[in-house]
Amino acid sequence: THSNDTSEDIAEDYIVERTHNEPLQVLSELGVIGLLLLSLVFILFAVSCIKNYLHNRRSSPILWAALAGMAAFAVSSQFSSFSFRSAQNGVVFFMVFAIAVIKMPKADRNNRTRSLVFSRPVYLLSLLAALLMAAFCLTKIFAEYHVYKAERAEIYIDAADHFRLALTADPTYAGAYLSSAARASKEGDPALAAAMTRKAIENGVGMTPIYSQLAKQHIASGNLRDAESTYREALSIYPRSIFIRTEFAVFLEKQNKPTEAAEQIAKARSIDLRLANGWYLLIREGSVTAFYRSQNDPNIAPPAELTPYGAVRQYVDKLPQALSAE
């Protein structure tokens, strides 16, 4: 949004996946039903705590300590990027939760508060929600299993069948599309690879290395028009990405468009001269030449300083023994 602000992280080389607010994360991933199921146990516990406190104001210090720990965890979950998604955090939280339940004062028989009683439709709706959630999770497990089988299938037909089953069960599984694209490229079908990569981008993995991969797949299939539009789309999202802008410039040079290429190089250098020169040499000449040139010219960044790192690796020169092995 603020393409002239050099202090902003453009986040071009990783998936921005955390909202830093656990309730919003649960709501966005599991919907209203998922959030209600997660919240219900804490709501019931809070009601029990209030009732017990009103009937018995003397409580164990351990109970108060456990409640304080749970409250701190709840506050942290509004801002932290980990919360329940870090397994060890969840284990410790529910240990503290269990201590709080055990230490809660028990009402005597003469002063026992009435338990919450739900009607039969509420129980049936809760059961239905649990069954729907189970079915949803099973589709994810089914898809993950078939992607696992596809990636290990020696025969392409078998791999394609597994990918088809996975994507039928979970049509929003971006990782499955990327894995299918990689296998299609390996099997010499860049057009199918491009279609799968496009689906992966549509389902949330639109980082610059993925756009670069899509452009290269279009080039391999002879679809230069879509390759150029892919680069332009990437730059509309990441206008400060020196990597994608420089790679686009090299593409334009190869298409005999020197004026447009020079404009892209100039824009990249206006963002960061060293990184732009480093990327240009890496893409045009390879990692060895780029490295040695950077040692004698302070205006050229070596390959090790370029980002995103995943994009750098595709331009690293292969060792002679690797070439002979191929």
Protein backbone atom coordinates (compact mmCIF):
# COMPACT_ATOMS: atom_id res chain seq x y z
CA THR A 1 0.00 0.00 0.00
CA HIS A 2 2.74 2.44 0.97
CA SER A 3 5.27 1.59 -1.71
CA ASN A 4 7.50 4.58 -0.95
CA ASP A 5 7.97 3.66 2.70
CA THR A 6 11.29 1.79 2.80
CA SER A 7 10.80 0.82 6.45
CA GLU A 8 7.95 -1.55 5.70
CA ASP A 9 8.56 -5.27 5.39
CA ILE A 10 7.20 -6.35 2.02
CA ALA A 11 6.78 -9.97 3.17
CA GLU A 12 7.49 -11.31 -0.28
CA ASP A 13 9.23 -14.54 0.71
CA TYR A 14 6.94 -16.08 3.32
CA ILE A 15 3.26 -16.66 3.96
CA VAL A 16 1.70 -14.16 6.33
CA GLU A 17 -0.40 -16.67 8.24
CA ARG A 18 -0.85 -15.39 11.79
CA THR A 19 -3.41 -12.83 12.87
CA HIS A 20 -1.75 -12.46 16.30
CA ASN A 21 -5.19 -12.80 17.84
CA GLU A 22 -6.26 -16.31 18.74
CA PRO A 23 -10.07 -15.76 18.77
CA LEU A 24 -9.91 -14.12 15.34
CA GLN A 25 -7.66 -16.91 14.07
CA VAL A 26 -10.07 -19.57 15.28
CA LEU A 27 -13.03 -17.66 13.83
CA SER A 28 -11.35 -17.26 10.44
CA GLU A 29 -10.26 -20.91 10.19
CA LEU A 30 -13.10 -22.78 11.92
CA GLY A 31 -15.98 -20.35 11.63
CA VAL A 32 -18.61 -19.43 14.20
CA ILE A 33 -19.21 -23.07 15.19
CA GLY A 34 -15.52 -23.67 15.87
CA LEU A 35 -15.22 -20.52 17.97
CA LEU A 36 -18.34 -21.42 19.99
CA LEU A 37 -17.12 -24.95 20.65
CA LEU A 38 -13.78 -23.66 21.87
CA SER A 39 -15.33 -20.88 23.95
CA LEU A 40 -18.10 -22.94 25.55
CA VAL A 41 -15.84 -24.81 27.97
CA PHE A 42 -14.28 -21.55 29.18
CA ILE A 43 -17.67 -19.85 29.50
CA LEU A 44 -19.02 -22.71 31.63
CA PHE A 45 -15.87 -22.66 33.75
CA ALA A 46 -16.17 -18.90 34.28
CA VAL A 47 -19.83 -19.29 35.35
CA SER A 48 -18.83 -22.00 37.83
CA CYS A 49 -16.04 -19.80 39.21
CA ILE A 50 -18.40 -16.88 39.76
CA LYS A 51 -21.03 -19.05 41.45
CA ASN A 52 -18.46 -20.69 43.70
CA TYR A 53 -16.99 -17.34 44.65
CA LEU A 54 -20.42 -15.95 45.58
CA HIS A 55 -21.14 -18.95 47.83
CA ASN A 56 -17.63 -19.45 49.21
CA ARG A 57 -15.45 -16.36 49.23
CA ARG A 58 -12.46 -18.18 50.71
CA SER A 59 -10.56 -19.90 47.93
CA SER A 60 -7.20 -21.63 47.66
CA PRO A 61 -4.18 -19.46 46.71
CA ILE A 62 -3.36 -22.16 44.17
CA LEU A 63 -6.73 -21.56 42.51
CA TRP A 64 -6.03 -17.84 42.27
CA ALA A 65 -2.56 -18.56 40.88
CA ALA A 66 -4.04 -20.88 38.25
CA LEU A 67 -6.67 -18.30 37.32
CA ALA A 68 -3.95 -15.65 37.02
CA GLY A 69 -1.96 -17.90 34.71
CA MET A 70 -5.00 -18.57 32.53
CA ALA A 71 -5.82 -14.87 32.42
CA ALA A 72 -2.26 -14.02 31.38
CA PHE A 73 -2.46 -16.65 28.64
CA ALA A 74 -5.78 -15.18 27.45
CA VAL A 75 -4.31 -11.68 27.30
CA SER A 76 -1.24 -12.95 25.47
CA SER A 77 -3.47 -14.73 22.96
CA GLN A 78 -4.87 -11.39 21.84
CA PHE A 79 -1.44 -10.32 20.58
CA SER A 80 0.97 -13.28 20.50
CA SER A 81 1.55 -15.27 17.33
CA PHE A 82 1.77 -18.62 19.14
CA SER A 83 -0.88 -19.29 21.81
CA PHE A 84 -2.58 -22.67 21.25
CA ARG A 85 -0.82 -23.21 17.91
CA SER A 86 2.35 -23.99 19.82
CA ALA A 87 1.70 -27.47 21.22
CA GLN A 88 3.70 -27.02 24.41
CA ASN A 89 1.77 -23.86 25.26
CA GLY A 90 -1.53 -25.72 25.00
CA VAL A 91 -0.25 -28.58 27.17
CA VAL A 92 0.84 -26.21 29.93
CA PHE A 93 -2.38 -24.19 29.70
CA PHE A 94 -4.62 -27.21 30.19
CA MET A 95 -2.45 -28.45 33.05
CA VAL A 96 -3.06 -25.10 34.75
CA PHE A 97 -6.74 -25.35 33.79
CA ALA A 98 -6.94 -28.79 35.44
CA ILE A 99 -5.36 -27.43 38.63
CA ALA A 100 -7.93 -24.64 38.70
CA VAL A 101 -10.80 -27.12 38.35
CA ILE A 102 -9.44 -29.37 41.10
CA LYS A 103 -8.85 -26.49 43.49
CA MET A 104 -12.25 -24.91 42.96
CA PRO A 105 -14.24 -25.05 46.23
CA LYS A 106 -16.96 -27.65 46.15
CA ALA A 107 -20.41 -26.56 47.38
CA ASP A 108 -21.79 -28.74 50.17
CA ARG A 109 -24.98 -30.72 49.78
CA ASN A 110 -27.15 -28.14 51.49
CA ASN A 111 -25.75 -25.26 49.45
CA ARG A 112 -25.20 -26.96 46.13
CA THR A 113 -25.92 -24.76 43.16
CA ARG A 114 -28.05 -26.10 40.38
CA SER A 115 -26.11 -27.31 37.37
CA LEU A 116 -26.75 -25.89 33.94
CA VAL A 117 -29.32 -28.00 32.13
CA PHE A 118 -29.68 -27.83 28.36
CA SER A 119 -32.68 -28.91 26.35
CA ARG A 120 -32.54 -31.85 23.98
CA PRO A 121 -32.33 -29.68 20.81
CA VAL A 122 -29.22 -27.99 22.21
CA TYR A 123 -27.56 -31.35 22.77
CA LEU A 124 -28.53 -32.46 19.27
CA LEU A 125 -27.19 -29.26 17.73
CA SER A 126 -23.95 -29.68 19.67
CA LEU A 127 -23.63 -33.25 18.46
CA LEU A 128 -24.30 -32.15 14.89
CA ALA A 129 -21.66 -29.45 15.17
CA ALA A 130 -19.14 -31.98 16.47
CA LEU A 131 -19.95 -34.39 13.63
CA LEU A 132 -19.61 -31.65 11.02
CA MET A 133 -16.27 -30.62 12.49
CA ALA A 134 -15.11 -34.24 12.46
CA ALA A 135 -16.12 -34.59 8.80
CA PHE A 136 -14.27 -31.37 7.97
CA CYS A 137 -11.11 -32.61 9.68
CA LEU A 138 -11.35 -35.99 7.95
CA THR A 139 -11.35 -34.31 4.53
CA LYS A 140 -8.11 -32.54 5.50
CA ILE A 141 -6.55 -35.81 6.67
CA PHE A 142 -7.68 -37.59 3.50
CA ALA A 143 -6.18 -34.86 1.32
CA GLU A 144 -2.90 -34.82 3.22
CA TYR A 145 -2.58 -38.60 2.94
CA HIS A 146 -3.05 -38.59 -0.83
CA VAL A 147 -0.56 -35.73 -1.31
CA TYR A 148 1.91 -37.82 0.71
CA LYS A 149 1.26 -40.81 -1.58
CA ALA A 150 1.45 -38.68 -4.73
CA GLU A 151 4.82 -37.20 -3.82
CA ARG A 152 6.22 -40.70 -3.39
CA ALA A 153 4.60 -42.32 -6.42
CA GLU A 154 7.13 -43.43 -9.04
CA ILE A 155 4.62 -43.51 -11.89
CA TYR A 156 3.15 -40.16 -12.94
CA ILE A 157 -0.30 -41.60 -13.60
CA ASP A 158 -0.48 -42.87 -10.03
CA ALA A 159 0.72 -39.51 -8.71
CA ALA A 160 -1.90 -37.67 -10.80
CA ASP A 161 -4.65 -39.90 -9.39
CA HIS A 162 -3.56 -39.18 -5.83
CA PHE A 163 -3.42 -35.44 -6.50
CA ARG A 164 -6.89 -35.57 -8.04
CA LEU A 165 -8.30 -37.32 -4.95
CA ALA A 166 -6.58 -34.85 -2.61
CA LEU A 167 -7.86 -31.79 -4.44
CA THR A 168 -11.36 -33.24 -4.75
CA ALA A 169 -11.47 -33.66 -0.98
CA ASP A 170 -9.86 -30.30 -0.25
CA PRO A 171 -10.03 -27.93 -3.26
CA THR A 172 -8.43 -25.08 -1.24
CA TYR A 173 -5.25 -27.01 -0.35
CA ALA A 174 -2.60 -24.69 -1.79
CA GLY A 175 0.27 -27.03 -0.93
CA ALA A 176 -1.29 -29.81 -2.99
CA TYR A 177 -1.48 -27.53 -6.03
CA LEU A 178 2.19 -26.57 -5.62
CA SER A 179 3.24 -30.19 -5.23
CA SER A 180 1.20 -31.14 -8.31
CA ALA A 181 2.82 -28.29 -10.25
CA ALA A 182 6.30 -29.46 -9.29
CA ARG A 183 5.54 -33.00 -10.45
CA ALA A 184 4.01 -31.75 -13.71
CA SER A 185 7.13 -29.67 -14.42
CA LYS A 186 9.32 -32.69 -13.72
CA GLU A 187 7.24 -34.75 -16.14
CA GLY A 188 7.56 -32.13 -18.90
CA ASP A 189 4.10 -30.58 -18.77
CA PRO A 190 4.73 -26.87 -18.01
CA ALA A 191 1.21 -25.82 -19.09
CA LEU A 192 -0.38 -28.05 -16.44
CA ALA A 193 2.26 -26.91 -13.94
CA ALA A 194 1.31 -23.28 -14.62
CA ALA A 195 -2.38 -24.05 -14.11
CA MET A 196 -1.65 -25.76 -10.78
CA THR A 197 0.62 -22.92 -9.62
CA ARG A 198 -2.07 -20.39 -10.47
CA LYS A 199 -4.53 -22.33 -8.31
CA ALA A 200 -2.00 -22.34 -5.48
CA ILE A 201 -1.70 -18.56 -5.71
CA GLU A 202 -5.46 -18.18 -5.69
CA ASN A 203 -5.56 -20.23 -2.49
CA GLY A 204 -3.05 -18.16 -0.57
CA VAL A 205 0.61 -18.75 -1.46
CA GLY A 206 1.21 -15.71 -3.62
CA MET A 207 4.82 -14.92 -2.63
CA THR A 208 7.25 -13.59 -5.21
CA PRO A 209 9.13 -16.92 -5.61
CA ILE A 210 5.80 -18.54 -6.52
CA TYR A 211 5.01 -15.81 -9.06
CA SER A 212 8.51 -16.29 -10.46
CA GLN A 213 7.86 -20.03 -10.73
CA LEU A 214 4.57 -19.39 -12.53
CA ALA A 215 6.23 -17.02 -15.01
CA LYS A 216 8.94 -19.59 -15.77
CA GLN A 217 6.31 -22.27 -16.34
CA HIS A 218 4.54 -20.01 -18.81
CA ILE A 219 7.87 -19.38 -20.56
CA ALA A 220 8.57 -23.11 -20.73
CA SER A 221 5.17 -23.70 -22.33
CA GLY A 222 5.76 -20.89 -24.85
CA ASN A 223 3.12 -18.64 -23.31
CA LEU A 224 5.18 -15.43 -23.15
CA ARG A 225 2.15 -13.17 -22.91
CA ASP A 226 0.95 -14.79 -19.67
CA ALA A 227 4.52 -14.81 -18.37
CA GLU A 228 4.71 -11.03 -18.75
CA SER A 229 1.29 -10.52 -17.18
CA THR A 230 2.39 -12.71 -14.25
CA TYR A 231 5.41 -10.48 -13.62
CA ARG A 232 3.26 -7.37 -13.80
CA GLU A 233 0.73 -8.87 -11.40
CA ALA A 234 3.51 -9.70 -8.94
CA LEU A 235 4.87 -6.16 -9.14
CA SER A 236 1.41 -4.70 -8.52
CA ILE A 237 1.41 -6.59 -5.21
CA TYR A 238 5.10 -6.24 -4.33
CA PRO A 239 6.25 -2.96 -5.92
CA ARG A 240 9.37 -2.88 -3.71
CA SER A 241 10.51 -6.41 -4.56
CA ILE A 242 13.92 -5.98 -6.13
CA PHE A 243 14.04 -9.68 -6.98
CA ILE A 244 10.87 -9.86 -9.05
CA ARG A 245 11.49 -6.48 -10.67
CA THR A 246 15.02 -7.47 -11.74
CA GLU A 247 13.91 -10.87 -12.99
CA PHE A 248 11.19 -9.13 -14.98
CA ALA A 249 13.82 -6.78 -16.45
CA VAL A 250 15.93 -9.74 -17.60
CA PHE A 251 12.81 -11.30 -19.13
CA LEU A 252 12.11 -8.07 -21.04
CA GLU A 253 15.70 -7.97 -22.29
CA LYS A 254 15.31 -11.47 -23.70
CA GLN A 255 12.08 -10.36 -25.41
CA ASN A 256 13.95 -7.51 -27.15
CA LYS A 257 12.33 -4.80 -25.05
CA PRO A 258 15.43 -2.92 -23.85
CA THR A 259 13.63 0.33 -23.04
CA GLU A 260 11.12 -1.31 -20.70
CA ALA A 261 13.88 -3.46 -19.20
CA ALA A 262 15.98 -0.38 -18.46
CA GLU A 263 13.00 1.23 -16.74
CA GLN A 264 12.57 -1.77 -14.46
CA ILE A 265 16.29 -1.87 -13.63
CA ALA A 266 16.23 1.84 -12.84
CA LYS A 267 13.29 1.40 -10.48
CA ALA A 268 15.01 -1.51 -8.75
CA ARG A 269 18.21 0.48 -8.32
CA SER A 270 16.26 3.43 -6.92
CA ILE A 271 15.07 1.13 -4.13
CA ASP A 272 18.49 -0.35 -3.34
CA LEU A 273 21.45 -0.03 -5.70
CA ARG A 274 23.58 -2.85 -4.22
CA LEU A 275 20.77 -5.39 -4.10
CA ALA A 276 19.55 -4.53 -7.59
CA ASN A 277 23.03 -4.94 -9.06
CA GLY A 278 23.52 -8.17 -7.12
CA TRP A 279 20.27 -9.65 -8.37
CA TYR A 280 20.94 -8.60 -11.94
CA LEU A 281 24.35 -10.26 -11.99
CA LEU A 282 23.05 -13.37 -10.24
CA ILE A 283 20.24 -13.85 -12.75
CA ARG A 284 22.33 -12.99 -15.82
CA GLU A 285 25.71 -14.49 -14.95
CA GLY A 286 25.16 -17.00 -12.16
CA SER A 287 26.28 -17.15 -8.53
CA VAL A 288 30.04 -17.60 -9.05
CA THR A 289 30.44 -14.57 -11.31
CA ALA A 290 28.12 -12.49 -9.11
CA PHE A 291 30.13 -13.38 -6.02
CA TYR A 292 33.54 -12.50 -7.46
CA ARG A 293 32.26 -9.27 -8.97
CA SER A 294 30.81 -8.27 -5.61
CA GLN A 295 34.21 -8.70 -3.96
CA ASN A 296 35.70 -5.95 -6.13
CA ASP A 297 32.71 -3.62 -6.37
CA PRO A 298 31.02 -2.22 -3.21
CA ASN A 299 27.93 -1.38 -5.26
CA ILE A 300 27.18 -5.06 -5.87
CA ALA A 301 25.68 -7.21 -3.12
CA PRO A 302 26.93 -10.82 -2.98
CA PRO A 303 24.39 -13.63 -3.42
CA ALA A 304 24.42 -14.37 0.32
CA GLU A 305 22.92 -10.93 1.06
CA LEU A 306 20.06 -11.20 -1.43
CA THR A 307 16.50 -11.96 -0.43
CA PRO A 308 14.22 -13.87 -0.70
CA TYR A 309 16.63 -16.73 -0.04
CA GLY A 310 14.49 -19.36 -1.72
CA ALA A 311 14.72 -17.43 -4.98
CA VAL A 312 18.51 -17.13 -4.66
CA ARG A 313 18.96 -20.90 -4.56
CA GLN A 314 17.53 -21.42 -8.04
CA TYR A 315 20.37 -19.33 -9.50
CA VAL A 316 23.22 -20.96 -7.57
CA ASP A 317 25.69 -22.54 -10.00
CA LYS A 318 25.87 -26.31 -9.78
CA LEU A 319 29.09 -28.00 -8.78
CA PRO A 320 30.92 -30.01 -11.50
CA GLN A 321 30.18 -33.32 -9.76
CA ALA A 322 26.45 -32.46 -9.74
CA LEU A 323 26.55 -31.74 -13.46
CA SER A 324 28.34 -34.99 -14.18
CA ALA A 325 25.79 -36.89 -12.10
CA GLU A 326 23.00 -35.53 -14.27
